[in-house]
XYZ file of C-alpha atoms in Angstrom:
371
model
C 77.876 40.547 98.282
C 77.743 44.099 99.600
C 80.143 45.247 96.871
C 77.809 43.789 94.203
C 74.943 45.976 95.448
C 76.799 49.155 94.451
C 78.707 47.735 91.458
C 76.974 48.760 88.179
C 78.661 45.804 86.449
C 76.898 43.332 88.746
C 73.328 42.229 88.068
C 72.020 43.485 91.385
C 73.831 46.795 90.897
C 72.261 47.253 87.444
C 68.847 46.409 88.899
C 69.261 49.069 91.617
C 70.171 51.728 89.029
C 67.168 50.831 86.850
C 64.856 50.998 89.880
C 66.276 54.372 90.898
C 65.909 55.767 87.371
C 62.313 54.499 87.209
C 61.500 56.238 90.501
C 63.194 59.571 89.769
C 62.607 59.981 86.045
C 58.849 60.240 85.919
C 57.083 61.179 82.637
C 56.140 64.573 84.098
C 59.707 65.290 85.195
C 61.318 64.391 81.862
C 58.712 66.348 79.898
C 59.277 69.438 82.024
C 63.076 69.296 82.148
C 63.949 67.924 78.703
C 61.176 69.182 76.430
C 60.104 72.419 78.125
C 63.253 73.635 79.880
C 65.517 72.140 77.199
C 67.900 70.421 79.591
C 69.939 67.714 77.927
C 69.616 64.122 79.068
C 73.322 64.221 79.827
C 72.782 67.077 82.302
C 69.855 65.236 83.903
C 71.905 62.040 84.208
C 74.769 63.949 85.809
C 72.494 65.674 88.326
C 71.151 62.287 89.541
C 74.470 60.434 89.238
C 72.924 57.980 86.738
C 74.454 56.524 83.550
C 73.474 58.600 80.520
C 72.472 55.510 78.516
C 70.007 54.582 81.265
C 68.379 58.034 81.169
C 68.150 57.939 77.361
C 66.552 54.492 77.477
C 64.070 55.650 80.112
C 63.050 58.633 77.935
C 62.567 56.360 74.887
C 60.478 53.918 76.944
C 58.181 56.795 77.919
C 57.817 57.967 74.318
C 59.694 61.230 74.879
C 61.506 62.499 71.810
C 65.231 62.331 72.415
C 67.176 65.142 70.768
C 70.645 64.095 69.602
C 73.544 65.783 71.334
C 74.547 69.038 69.697
C 71.234 69.498 67.857
C 69.187 70.927 70.731
C 68.209 74.518 69.835
C 69.875 77.193 71.948
C 67.459 79.317 74.004
C 68.551 82.721 72.650
C 68.676 84.721 69.461
C 72.077 85.191 67.804
C 71.589 88.946 67.378
C 70.583 89.236 71.037
C 73.631 87.262 72.124
C 75.944 89.499 70.088
C 74.331 92.624 71.566
C 74.626 91.361 75.147
C 78.197 90.091 74.953
C 79.837 92.567 72.555
C 77.925 95.799 73.131
C 76.548 95.458 76.669
C 79.736 93.670 77.829
C 77.798 91.156 79.893
C 79.657 88.141 81.233
C 79.080 84.545 80.194
C 77.762 83.844 83.674
C 75.122 86.591 83.409
C 73.938 85.401 80.008
C 73.930 81.781 81.119
C 71.896 82.620 84.216
C 69.289 84.598 82.255
C 68.818 82.098 79.443
C 69.106 78.914 81.479
C 71.790 77.594 79.127
C 75.091 76.352 80.499
C 78.172 78.488 79.914
C 79.582 75.849 77.532
C 76.532 76.295 75.270
C 76.952 80.078 75.249
C 80.673 79.723 74.558
C 80.131 77.341 71.643
C 77.594 79.726 70.112
C 80.012 82.650 70.385
C 82.678 80.598 68.608
C 80.224 79.654 65.834
C 79.302 83.330 65.384
C 82.995 84.271 65.132
C 82.907 86.435 68.276
C 86.253 86.553 70.077
C 86.170 85.562 73.731
C 87.253 88.093 76.324
C 90.028 87.089 78.732
C 88.885 85.076 81.733
C 88.797 86.653 85.190
C 88.102 90.179 86.393
C 89.619 91.748 83.264
C 86.523 90.694 81.328
C 84.082 92.323 83.774
C 81.983 95.142 82.386
C 83.350 97.611 84.944
C 86.887 96.929 83.729
C 85.989 97.437 80.070
C 83.690 100.447 80.242
C 84.938 103.708 78.746
C 83.251 106.941 79.760
C 82.449 109.688 77.314
C 85.221 112.245 76.871
C 82.853 114.948 78.105
C 83.096 113.438 81.606
C 85.731 115.131 83.773
C 89.152 113.492 83.427
C 89.495 112.803 87.175
C 86.209 110.884 87.207
C 87.285 108.893 84.144
C 90.645 108.129 85.759
C 88.909 106.868 88.927
C 86.333 104.720 87.093
C 87.955 103.280 83.980
C 89.961 100.067 84.243
C 88.800 99.349 87.793
C 86.023 97.306 89.365
C 84.962 99.687 92.127
C 85.588 103.198 90.817
C 82.086 104.550 91.344
C 81.922 103.020 94.826
C 85.133 104.822 95.815
C 83.931 108.101 94.369
C 80.721 107.845 96.383
C 82.685 107.051 99.531
C 84.893 110.068 98.844
C 81.787 112.277 98.719
C 80.611 110.824 102.043
C 84.091 111.146 103.570
C 84.252 114.862 102.909
C 81.121 115.345 105.025
C 82.919 113.934 108.095
C 85.887 115.335 110.049
C 87.913 112.073 109.977
C 88.247 108.908 107.930
C 87.466 106.951 111.099
C 84.066 108.639 111.364
C 83.396 107.802 107.716
C 84.413 104.181 108.277
C 81.997 103.953 111.213
C 79.184 105.365 109.062
C 79.961 102.874 106.261
C 80.413 100.024 108.766
C 83.842 99.097 107.441
C 87.427 98.993 108.671
C 89.334 102.288 108.835
C 92.420 100.737 107.203
C 90.463 99.307 104.273
C 88.781 102.665 103.591
C 92.090 104.552 103.774
C 93.620 102.095 101.302
C 90.737 102.641 98.866
C 91.215 106.402 98.996
C 94.962 105.974 98.431
C 94.280 103.757 95.409
C 91.898 106.346 93.982
C 94.438 109.131 94.492
C 97.088 107.071 92.679
C 94.690 106.462 89.776
C 93.850 110.175 89.532
C 97.429 111.263 90.101
C 97.008 113.735 92.926
C 96.085 114.196 96.593
C 92.338 114.667 97.098
C 92.202 115.582 100.796
C 94.480 116.276 103.728
C 94.009 113.827 106.576
C 92.945 115.016 110.032
C 95.735 115.830 112.490
C 95.316 116.815 116.145
C 92.774 119.624 116.303
C 92.432 119.954 112.525
C 89.730 117.948 110.709
C 90.361 116.574 107.249
C 89.956 119.027 104.374
C 89.729 118.538 100.583
C 92.604 119.856 98.502
C 91.924 122.069 95.500
C 91.938 118.880 93.390
C 89.436 117.316 95.780
C 87.164 120.363 95.705
C 87.182 120.259 91.907
C 86.291 116.549 91.947
C 83.403 117.135 94.379
C 82.064 119.877 92.140
C 82.213 117.597 89.099
C 80.483 114.762 90.978
C 77.644 117.156 91.891
C 76.836 117.799 88.214
C 73.812 116.112 86.640
C 75.807 113.985 84.175
C 78.023 112.497 86.890
C 75.068 111.914 89.222
C 73.183 110.011 86.528
C 76.224 107.890 85.674
C 76.767 107.062 89.345
C 73.107 106.134 89.879
C 73.186 103.926 86.784
C 76.387 102.179 87.919
C 75.469 101.643 91.581
C 71.681 101.398 91.504
C 70.219 100.246 94.815
C 73.761 99.737 96.199
C 74.391 103.478 96.220
C 74.990 104.562 99.826
C 73.028 107.614 100.924
C 74.804 110.708 102.153
C 74.836 111.140 105.968
C 72.137 113.315 107.504
C 72.888 116.449 109.497
C 72.638 114.698 112.873
C 75.235 112.051 111.946
C 77.665 114.702 110.704
C 77.070 116.939 113.753
C 77.682 114.054 116.153
C 80.938 113.149 114.392
C 82.129 116.750 114.408
C 81.327 117.157 118.117
C 83.077 113.890 118.976
C 86.150 114.985 117.003
C 86.240 118.308 118.840
C 85.895 116.570 122.187
C 88.635 114.058 121.486
C 91.040 116.782 120.345
C 90.671 118.858 123.519
C 93.735 119.501 125.610
C 93.624 118.470 129.260
C 93.396 121.432 131.666
C 96.669 121.768 133.549
C 96.149 122.064 137.336
C 99.832 122.044 138.338
C 100.000 125.756 139.223
C 96.368 126.153 140.299
C 95.107 126.570 143.856
C 91.534 126.736 142.594
C 90.151 125.010 139.469
C 89.722 127.349 136.481
C 86.163 128.355 135.525
C 86.205 126.104 132.480
C 87.571 122.551 132.537
C 88.780 120.833 129.377
C 89.065 117.042 129.265
C 89.652 114.989 126.093
C 86.885 112.568 125.174
C 89.136 109.548 125.746
C 89.830 110.667 129.348
C 86.225 111.385 130.342
C 85.277 107.892 131.676
C 88.294 107.793 134.006
C 87.925 111.439 135.082
C 84.243 110.885 135.910
C 85.061 107.791 137.942
C 87.751 109.621 139.954
C 85.609 112.720 140.602
C 82.697 110.521 141.685
C 84.858 109.346 144.630
C 87.092 112.386 145.260
C 88.685 111.298 148.561
C 89.268 107.649 147.703
C 92.625 106.069 146.925
C 92.428 103.775 143.900
C 94.718 101.483 141.959
C 94.687 100.348 138.342
C 92.881 97.024 138.767
C 90.040 98.741 140.616
C 89.683 101.271 137.817
C 89.787 98.509 135.221
C 86.886 96.767 137.002
C 84.742 99.885 137.426
C 85.331 101.526 134.038
C 85.946 98.510 131.788
C 88.901 100.295 130.181
C 91.952 98.228 129.176
C 94.762 98.237 131.739
C 97.291 99.692 129.279
C 94.913 102.576 128.563
C 94.397 103.223 132.279
C 98.167 103.286 132.927
C 98.674 105.893 130.184
C 95.731 108.011 131.318
C 96.822 107.981 134.970
C 100.311 109.157 134.004
C 98.780 111.917 131.887
C 96.492 113.069 134.724
C 99.368 112.983 137.197
C 101.602 115.036 134.902
C 98.840 117.665 134.591
C 98.397 118.030 138.344
C 95.176 116.042 138.732
C 96.582 113.103 140.701
C 99.062 112.227 143.413
C 100.558 108.733 143.547
C 102.258 106.635 146.196
C 103.667 103.096 146.173
C 102.256 100.619 148.657
C 104.556 99.959 151.610
C 105.975 96.570 152.570
C 103.731 96.354 155.650
C 100.621 96.959 153.577
C 101.380 94.166 151.129
C 102.768 91.705 153.697
C 99.518 89.743 153.815
C 99.415 89.160 150.056
C 103.012 89.466 148.790
C 103.977 90.438 145.244
C 104.872 93.870 143.950
C 103.473 96.862 145.745
C 100.497 98.595 144.223
C 100.598 102.220 143.178
C 97.710 104.144 144.730
C 96.327 107.298 143.160
C 94.275 110.070 144.732
C 93.013 113.387 143.419
C 94.926 116.519 144.318
C 93.197 119.143 146.459
C 92.548 121.293 143.386
C 91.078 118.390 141.428
C 88.855 117.362 144.379
C 87.248 120.793 144.305
C 86.097 120.314 140.698
C 82.355 119.505 140.662
C 81.404 116.493 138.590
C 79.026 118.530 136.438
C 81.940 120.774 135.375
C 83.260 117.997 133.151
C 82.216 118.339 129.500
C 79.729 115.793 128.206
C 80.911 113.109 125.791
C 79.074 114.970 123.044
C 78.521 118.627 123.914
C 75.220 119.473 122.233
C 74.231 122.978 121.227
C 70.930 124.496 122.327
C 69.135 123.384 119.173
C 70.169 119.773 119.682
C 69.086 119.877 123.356
C 65.673 121.205 122.404
C 65.307 118.513 119.720
C 66.139 115.783 122.266
C 63.503 117.158 124.629
């Protein structure tokens, strides 16, 4: 009995379908969808999971003119369709969305007009088919033509050259460093030359002569207009002076060399500590006479244990720390391997905490602005 309720071949199943169609397919709904919006009865039947014949019969019962399949007028002009698809290189999906017609309707009309279909997939996208005017610089054309994201990469290259490292650019763009580096490599392969030299040690990244030429071409009015037209509201703004200054200061701080105290009886007048070592150095100088071990430092600083191990070895090698292994008597009450305790050397203990450089050393102008 329960199977008959859902079986359209059974009397009760047919009655349920008719009742559902009567409830859903009101005169107002069918007039709006079929006569005004030009949706076919087949589409309406499919959207409600109803038999098409039942929807057709319901429309006839309500006195709504049923248009035979294939005779419903298409909601666009043939000349407009040719312009949009052939000249403007718009996709079937774009045209379908604007006109309200399904993609099958648009496709059938293109066939009737004798317009050849473009290949399916990304190769038919407008960005892949566009050809720039020959007056545009050849490097810009090489970066843009036959690719989906050429203008995006060119804009990111402009932004990248304002920063000292690709990592700083990735942070500004809120994207992964590896993904951004890969995009720049792809653009360099398309252009056929290196555009900038990556940062190494104390040296920030710098554009090559090819990169300088490309930046100059991108600054010209023609290229700016083309980029604005291609990216529109998705065009990322260039970083302001504060963002660039902060990145440059951070790069300088992270590329400092650690002051060597091995041969010093007194600390030198100026102390240099890399940015990555500052949290640990501050913690140690805040408690100059205390012996510490790695787990303690992990708890107080939040740094990963592997990082702390490396930094402690580096500080010890530069004469900042002395180390000793815990004796058997000291660990008798808890067992396990003996801890390694670290303490500042006499020279390091005499370094005042304020002598450490700040994480971002600001110039006088920046300090005044913060005040």
